[in-house]
Coordinates of C-alpha atoms and ligand atoms in Angstrom, one line a residue:
X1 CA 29.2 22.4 57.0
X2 CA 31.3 23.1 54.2
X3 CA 32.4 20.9 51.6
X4 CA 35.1 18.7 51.7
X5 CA 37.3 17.7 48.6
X6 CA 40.5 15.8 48.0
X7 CA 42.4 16.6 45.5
X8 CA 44.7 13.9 44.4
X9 CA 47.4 15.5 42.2
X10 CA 49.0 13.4 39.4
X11 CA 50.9 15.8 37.1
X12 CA 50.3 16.6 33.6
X13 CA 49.9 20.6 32.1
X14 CA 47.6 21.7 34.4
X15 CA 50.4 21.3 37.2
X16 CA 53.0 23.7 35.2
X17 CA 54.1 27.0 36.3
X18 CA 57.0 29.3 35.4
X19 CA 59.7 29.4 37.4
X20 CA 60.0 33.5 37.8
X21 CA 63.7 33.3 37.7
X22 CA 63.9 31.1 34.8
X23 CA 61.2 31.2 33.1
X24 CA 61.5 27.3 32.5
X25 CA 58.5 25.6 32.8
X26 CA 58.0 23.5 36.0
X27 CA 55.8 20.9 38.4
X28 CA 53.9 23.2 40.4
X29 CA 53.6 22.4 44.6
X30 CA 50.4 22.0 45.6
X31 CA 50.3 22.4 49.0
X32 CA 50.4 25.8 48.2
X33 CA 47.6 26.1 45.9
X34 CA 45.8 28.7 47.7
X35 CA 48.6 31.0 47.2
X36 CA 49.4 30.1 43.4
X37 CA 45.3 29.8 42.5
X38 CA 43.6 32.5 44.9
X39 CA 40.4 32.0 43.6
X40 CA 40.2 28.7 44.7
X41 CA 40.0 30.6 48.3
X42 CA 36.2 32.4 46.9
X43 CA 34.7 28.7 47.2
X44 CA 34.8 28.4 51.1
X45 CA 35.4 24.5 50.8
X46 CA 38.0 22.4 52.8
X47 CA 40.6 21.1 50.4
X48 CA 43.1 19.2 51.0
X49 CA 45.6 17.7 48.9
X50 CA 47.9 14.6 48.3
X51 CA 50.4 14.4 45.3
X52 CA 52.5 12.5 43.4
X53 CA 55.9 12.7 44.0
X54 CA 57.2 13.5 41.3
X55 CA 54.4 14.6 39.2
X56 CA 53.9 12.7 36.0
X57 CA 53.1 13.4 32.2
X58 CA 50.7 11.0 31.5
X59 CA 52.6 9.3 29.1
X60 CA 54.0 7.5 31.8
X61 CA 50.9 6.5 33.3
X62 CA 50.6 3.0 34.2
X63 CA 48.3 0.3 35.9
X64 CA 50.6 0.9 39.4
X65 CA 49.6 4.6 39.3
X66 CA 46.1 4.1 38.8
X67 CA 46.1 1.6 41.8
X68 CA 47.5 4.5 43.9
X69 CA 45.2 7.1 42.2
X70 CA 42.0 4.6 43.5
X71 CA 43.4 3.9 47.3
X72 CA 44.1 7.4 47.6
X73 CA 40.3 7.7 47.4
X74 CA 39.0 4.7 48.7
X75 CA 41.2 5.0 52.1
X76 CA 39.9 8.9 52.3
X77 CA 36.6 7.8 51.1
X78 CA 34.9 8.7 54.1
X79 CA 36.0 12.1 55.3
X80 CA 35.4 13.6 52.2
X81 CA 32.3 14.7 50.0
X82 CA 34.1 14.6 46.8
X83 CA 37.4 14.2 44.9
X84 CA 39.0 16.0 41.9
X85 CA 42.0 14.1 40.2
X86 CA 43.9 16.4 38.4
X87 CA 45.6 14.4 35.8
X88 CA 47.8 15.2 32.0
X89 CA 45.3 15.1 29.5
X90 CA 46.6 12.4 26.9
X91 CA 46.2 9.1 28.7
X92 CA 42.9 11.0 31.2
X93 CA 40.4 8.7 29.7
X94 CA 42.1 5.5 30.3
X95 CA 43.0 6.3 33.8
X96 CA 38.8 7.4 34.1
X97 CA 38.1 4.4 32.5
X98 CA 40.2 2.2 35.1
X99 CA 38.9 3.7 37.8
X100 CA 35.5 3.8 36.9
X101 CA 35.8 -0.1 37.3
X102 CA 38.3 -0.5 40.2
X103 CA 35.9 1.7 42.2
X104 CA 32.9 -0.5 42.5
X105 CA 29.7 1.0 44.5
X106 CA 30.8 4.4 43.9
X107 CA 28.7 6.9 45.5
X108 CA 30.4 10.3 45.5
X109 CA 32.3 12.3 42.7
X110 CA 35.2 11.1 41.2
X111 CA 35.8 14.2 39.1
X112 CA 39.0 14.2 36.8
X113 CA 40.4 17.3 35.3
X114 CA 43.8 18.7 33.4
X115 CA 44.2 21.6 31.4
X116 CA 45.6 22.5 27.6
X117 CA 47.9 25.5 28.7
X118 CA 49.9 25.2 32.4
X119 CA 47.9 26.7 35.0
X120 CA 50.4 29.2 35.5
X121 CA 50.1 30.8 32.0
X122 CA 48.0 34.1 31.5
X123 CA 45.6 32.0 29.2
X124 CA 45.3 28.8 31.1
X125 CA 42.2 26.5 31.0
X126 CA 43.5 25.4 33.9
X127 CA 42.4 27.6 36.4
X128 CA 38.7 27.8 35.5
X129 CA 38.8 24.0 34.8
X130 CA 40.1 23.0 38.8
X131 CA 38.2 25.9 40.0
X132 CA 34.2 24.0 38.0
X133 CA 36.0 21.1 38.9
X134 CA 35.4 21.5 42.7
X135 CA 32.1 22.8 42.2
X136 CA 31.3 20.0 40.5
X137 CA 32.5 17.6 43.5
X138 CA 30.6 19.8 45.5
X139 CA 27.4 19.7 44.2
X140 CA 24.6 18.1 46.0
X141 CA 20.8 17.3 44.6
X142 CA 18.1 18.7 46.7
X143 CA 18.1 15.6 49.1
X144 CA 22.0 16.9 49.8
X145 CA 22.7 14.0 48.2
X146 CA 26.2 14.6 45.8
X147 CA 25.2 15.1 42.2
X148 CA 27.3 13.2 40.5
X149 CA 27.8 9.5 41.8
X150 CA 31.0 7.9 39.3
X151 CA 33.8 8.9 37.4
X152 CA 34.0 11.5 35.3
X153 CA 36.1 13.8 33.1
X154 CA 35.4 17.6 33.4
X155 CA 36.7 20.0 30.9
X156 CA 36.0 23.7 29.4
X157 CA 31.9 22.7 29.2
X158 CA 31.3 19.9 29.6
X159 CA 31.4 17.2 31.8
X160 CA 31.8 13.5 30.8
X161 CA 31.3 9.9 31.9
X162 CA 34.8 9.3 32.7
X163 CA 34.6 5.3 31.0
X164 CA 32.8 7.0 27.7
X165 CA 35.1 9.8 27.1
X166 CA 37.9 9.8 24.6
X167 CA 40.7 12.6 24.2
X168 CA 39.4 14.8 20.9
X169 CA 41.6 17.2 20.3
X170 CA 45.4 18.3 21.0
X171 CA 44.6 21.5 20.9
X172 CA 41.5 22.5 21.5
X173 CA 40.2 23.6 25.2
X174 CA 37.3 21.3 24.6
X175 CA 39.8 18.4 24.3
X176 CA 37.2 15.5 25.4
X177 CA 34.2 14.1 23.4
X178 CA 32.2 10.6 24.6
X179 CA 30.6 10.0 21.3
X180 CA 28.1 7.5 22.4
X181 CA 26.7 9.0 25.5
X182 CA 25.3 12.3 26.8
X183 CA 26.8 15.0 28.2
X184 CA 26.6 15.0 32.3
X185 CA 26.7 18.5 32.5
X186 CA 26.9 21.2 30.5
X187 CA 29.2 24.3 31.9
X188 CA 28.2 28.3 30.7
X189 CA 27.7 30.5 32.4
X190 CA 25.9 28.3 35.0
X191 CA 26.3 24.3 35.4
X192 CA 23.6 22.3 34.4
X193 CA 23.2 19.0 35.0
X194 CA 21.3 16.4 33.2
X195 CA 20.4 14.0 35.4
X196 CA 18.8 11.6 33.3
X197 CA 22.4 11.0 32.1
X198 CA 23.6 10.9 35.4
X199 CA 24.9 7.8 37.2
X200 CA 21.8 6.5 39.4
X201 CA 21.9 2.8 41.1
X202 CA 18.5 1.5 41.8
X203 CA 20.8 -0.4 45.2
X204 CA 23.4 1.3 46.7
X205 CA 25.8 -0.5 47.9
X206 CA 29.9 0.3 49.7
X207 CA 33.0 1.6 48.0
X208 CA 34.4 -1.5 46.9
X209 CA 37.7 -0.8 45.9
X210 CA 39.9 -3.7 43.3
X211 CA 43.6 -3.2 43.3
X212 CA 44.2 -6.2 40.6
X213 CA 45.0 -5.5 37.4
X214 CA 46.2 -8.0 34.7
X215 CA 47.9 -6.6 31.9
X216 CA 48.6 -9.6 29.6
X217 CA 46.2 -7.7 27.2
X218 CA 46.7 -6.3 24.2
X219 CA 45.1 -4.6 20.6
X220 CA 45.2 -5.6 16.9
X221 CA 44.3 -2.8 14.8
X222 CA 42.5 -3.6 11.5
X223 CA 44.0 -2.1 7.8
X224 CA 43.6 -3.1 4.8
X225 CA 47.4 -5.0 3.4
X226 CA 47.4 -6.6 7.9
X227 CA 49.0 -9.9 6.3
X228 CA 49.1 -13.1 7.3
X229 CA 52.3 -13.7 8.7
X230 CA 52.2 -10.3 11.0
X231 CA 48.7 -11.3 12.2
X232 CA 50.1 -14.8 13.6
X233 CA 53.0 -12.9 14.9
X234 CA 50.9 -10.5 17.0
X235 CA 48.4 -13.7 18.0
X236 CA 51.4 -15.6 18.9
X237 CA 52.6 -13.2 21.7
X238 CA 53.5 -15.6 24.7
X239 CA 50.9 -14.5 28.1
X240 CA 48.2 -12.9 26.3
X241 CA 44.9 -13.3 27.6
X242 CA 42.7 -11.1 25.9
X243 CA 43.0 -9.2 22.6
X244 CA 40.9 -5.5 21.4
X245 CA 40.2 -6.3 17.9
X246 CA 39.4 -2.9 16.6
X247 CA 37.4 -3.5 13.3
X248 CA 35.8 -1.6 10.8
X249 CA 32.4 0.2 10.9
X250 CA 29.7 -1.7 12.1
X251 CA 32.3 -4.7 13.6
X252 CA 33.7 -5.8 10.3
X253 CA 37.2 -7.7 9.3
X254 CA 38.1 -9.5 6.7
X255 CA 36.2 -12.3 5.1
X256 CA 39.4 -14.2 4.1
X257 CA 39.7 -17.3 5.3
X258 CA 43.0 -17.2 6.8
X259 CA 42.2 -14.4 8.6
X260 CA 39.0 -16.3 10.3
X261 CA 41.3 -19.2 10.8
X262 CA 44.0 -17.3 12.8
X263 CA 41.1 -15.2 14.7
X264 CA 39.1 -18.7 15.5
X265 CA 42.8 -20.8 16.4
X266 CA 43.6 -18.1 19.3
X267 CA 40.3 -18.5 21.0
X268 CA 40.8 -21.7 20.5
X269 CA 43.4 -21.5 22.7
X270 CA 41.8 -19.7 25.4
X271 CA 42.5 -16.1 24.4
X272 CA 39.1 -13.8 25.0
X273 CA 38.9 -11.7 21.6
X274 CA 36.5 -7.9 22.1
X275 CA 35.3 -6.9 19.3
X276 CA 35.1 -2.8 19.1
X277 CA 35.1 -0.4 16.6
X278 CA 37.2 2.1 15.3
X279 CA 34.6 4.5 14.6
X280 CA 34.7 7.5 17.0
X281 CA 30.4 7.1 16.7
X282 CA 28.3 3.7 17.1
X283 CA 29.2 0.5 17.8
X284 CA 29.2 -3.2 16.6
X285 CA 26.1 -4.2 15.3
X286 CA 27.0 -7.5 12.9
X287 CA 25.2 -6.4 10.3
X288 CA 27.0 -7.7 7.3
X289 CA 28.6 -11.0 6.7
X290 CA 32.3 -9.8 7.3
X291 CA 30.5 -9.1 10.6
X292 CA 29.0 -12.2 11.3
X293 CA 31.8 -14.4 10.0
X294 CA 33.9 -13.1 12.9
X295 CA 31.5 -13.5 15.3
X296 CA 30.9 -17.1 14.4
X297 CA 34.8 -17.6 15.8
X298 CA 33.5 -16.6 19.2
X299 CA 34.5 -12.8 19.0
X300 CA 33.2 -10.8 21.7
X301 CA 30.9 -8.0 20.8
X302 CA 31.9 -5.3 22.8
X303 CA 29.2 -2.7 21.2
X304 CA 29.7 0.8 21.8
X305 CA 32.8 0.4 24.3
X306 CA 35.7 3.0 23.7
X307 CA 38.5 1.4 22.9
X308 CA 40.2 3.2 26.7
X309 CA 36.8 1.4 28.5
X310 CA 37.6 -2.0 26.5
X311 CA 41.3 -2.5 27.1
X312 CA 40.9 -1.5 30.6
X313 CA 38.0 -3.5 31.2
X314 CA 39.7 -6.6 30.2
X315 CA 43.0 -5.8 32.4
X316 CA 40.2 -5.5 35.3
X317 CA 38.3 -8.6 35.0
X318 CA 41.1 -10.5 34.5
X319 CA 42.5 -9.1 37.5
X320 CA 40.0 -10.4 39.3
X321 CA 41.2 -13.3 39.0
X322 CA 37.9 -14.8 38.0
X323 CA 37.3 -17.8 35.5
X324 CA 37.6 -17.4 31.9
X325 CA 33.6 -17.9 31.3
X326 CA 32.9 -15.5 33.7
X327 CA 35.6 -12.7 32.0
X328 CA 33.7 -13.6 28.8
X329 CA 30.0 -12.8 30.7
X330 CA 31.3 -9.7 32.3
X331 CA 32.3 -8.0 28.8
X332 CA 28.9 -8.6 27.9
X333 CA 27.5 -6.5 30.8
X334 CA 28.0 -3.0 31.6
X335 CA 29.3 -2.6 34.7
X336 CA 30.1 1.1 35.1
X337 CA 27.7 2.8 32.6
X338 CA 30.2 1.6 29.9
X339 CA 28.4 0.5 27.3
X340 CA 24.9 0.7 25.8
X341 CA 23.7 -2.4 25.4
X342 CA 20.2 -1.9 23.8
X343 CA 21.2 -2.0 20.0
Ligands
LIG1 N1 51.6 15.3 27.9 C1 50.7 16.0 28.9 C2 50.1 14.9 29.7 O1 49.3 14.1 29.3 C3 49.6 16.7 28.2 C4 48.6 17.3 29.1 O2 48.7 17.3 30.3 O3 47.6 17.8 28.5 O4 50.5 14.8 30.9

């Protein structure tokens, strides 16, 4: 039987193609991508497509899209082997992230792509980036099971746990990096998996899709001169439910003691704080006092999350609409292959 992939088609550069007359730029129709990518034809898979209408930069990516972007899998999850979401490139790791949660007991390829250059441009990454992409949704172990069970972000040569990855580069056709887990796959001239990085539940359990997604979330960025009066600004934001503290290094902030005051008064008042770093490499660790003093206010480690997995994580569980104490317990877990938590 051959393969059969969904393609759900979002927008971003890899959708672009120049309009012969004008030579303008412009959203390419995918339900004729046989004609405008032939090669897709050589694979001998069924394909079949639904897009958004319009097609969207990913700038304007938002929690509503990535709701239609998960039940446009889970209600096809059945009649299809695999999926390739083909998706702008800037905000591609928060979307992978997102769904890597909101598709709980994911058990076929969720395989998310873009490109650098529009697929219609002589040089395009594009076309050999779909084209690995189905491959990779096709793939099947030697049981004929599919190779690749979650979300993840394909692109150039490698392949990516979608909830690890991080955009790298605005440039280069290697635009995506997870910097604290292995590569999936790594794509030359052949694919090659490594499946001891691979997603593999012990239980496997059904698609589980959640459509929930609370965004009364929100980041504080640590720099040296952050004052007083702009930190209690920020913490005073009316709604807020859970802040990203993005510290230094190993999970450091300041030692000062207004700055432990303000961090210790807002979970005081309910607000979950996630600690995370804003190195690109390793996690938080507490391992000096600046460290510790924050996580004596009840700071949240959230170890080697990136900051796209943490601030979607949060919007997620509180979502859920779960209590408070459970939020806090389900940051400390990895639920998707997020985080390493051996440290
Ligand atoms: N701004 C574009 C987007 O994210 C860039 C890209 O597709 O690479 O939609």
């Amino acid at each position: 039987m051959k393969p059969r992939i969904l393609i759900v088609y979002t927008g971003g550069t890899i959708g672009m193609i120049e309009d012969p007359a004008t030579k303008a730029l412009r959203p390419f129709d995918f339900s004729h991508l046989m004609e405008n990518v032939p090669k897709v034809k050589m694979l001998d898979y069924k394909i079949d497509n639904i897009q958004f209408h319009p097609p969207i930069d990913s700038s304007d990516m938002s929690p509503a899209h990535w709701q239609d972007i998960a039940r446009s899998i889970a209600d096809n999850y059945d009649d299809y082997d695999g999926f390739v979401v083909l998706h702008g490139t800037d905000t591609m790791a928060y979307t992978a992230s997102a769904l890597s949660f909101m598709l709980e007991g994911l058990d076929k390829p969720v395989i998310i792509t873009g490109s650098q250059l529009p697929i219609g441009e002589v040089r395009t990454d594009g076309e050999e980036n779909l084209i690995t992409a189905l491959q990779i949704a096709a793939a099947t172990d030697t049981d004929g099971r599919p190779m690749v069970r979650e979300v993840a972000i394909l692109f150039e040569n490698y392949l990516w746990r979608g909830n690890r990855s991080t955009k790298r580069s605005a440039d280069n056709f290697n635009a995506f990096k997870s910097n604290n887990y292995p590569q999936l796959a790594k794509i030359g001239l052949g694919i090659h998996f490594d499946t001891d990085a691979l997603m593999r539940r012990s239980v496997s359990r059904p698609l589980t899709p959640h459509y929930g997604l609370d965004t009364s979330v929100m980041v504080i960025d640590l720099y040296p001169g952050l004052n007083e009066g702009l930190l209690r600004h920020m913490l005073a934001a009316p709604g807020i439910k859970g802040i990203v503290l993005r510290t230094y290094g190993t999970g450091n902030a300041p030692t000062s003691s207004w700055f432990i005051e303000a961090i210790r008064e807002v979970i005081n008042r309910g607000v979950i704080v996630l600690n995370v770093t804003q190195c690109l490499n390793g996690g938080v660790l507490n391992r000096y006092l600046a460290g510790d003093m924050l996580a004596a206010t009840g700071v949240i480690s959230g170890y080697d999350l990136t900051f796209e997995a943490a601030i979607t994580k949060m919007m997620f569980l509180f979502g859920l609409g779960i209590s408070r104490e459970e939020v806090k317990k389900q940051l400390c877990m990895s639920l998707a292959g997020e985080m390493t938590l051996t440290q």
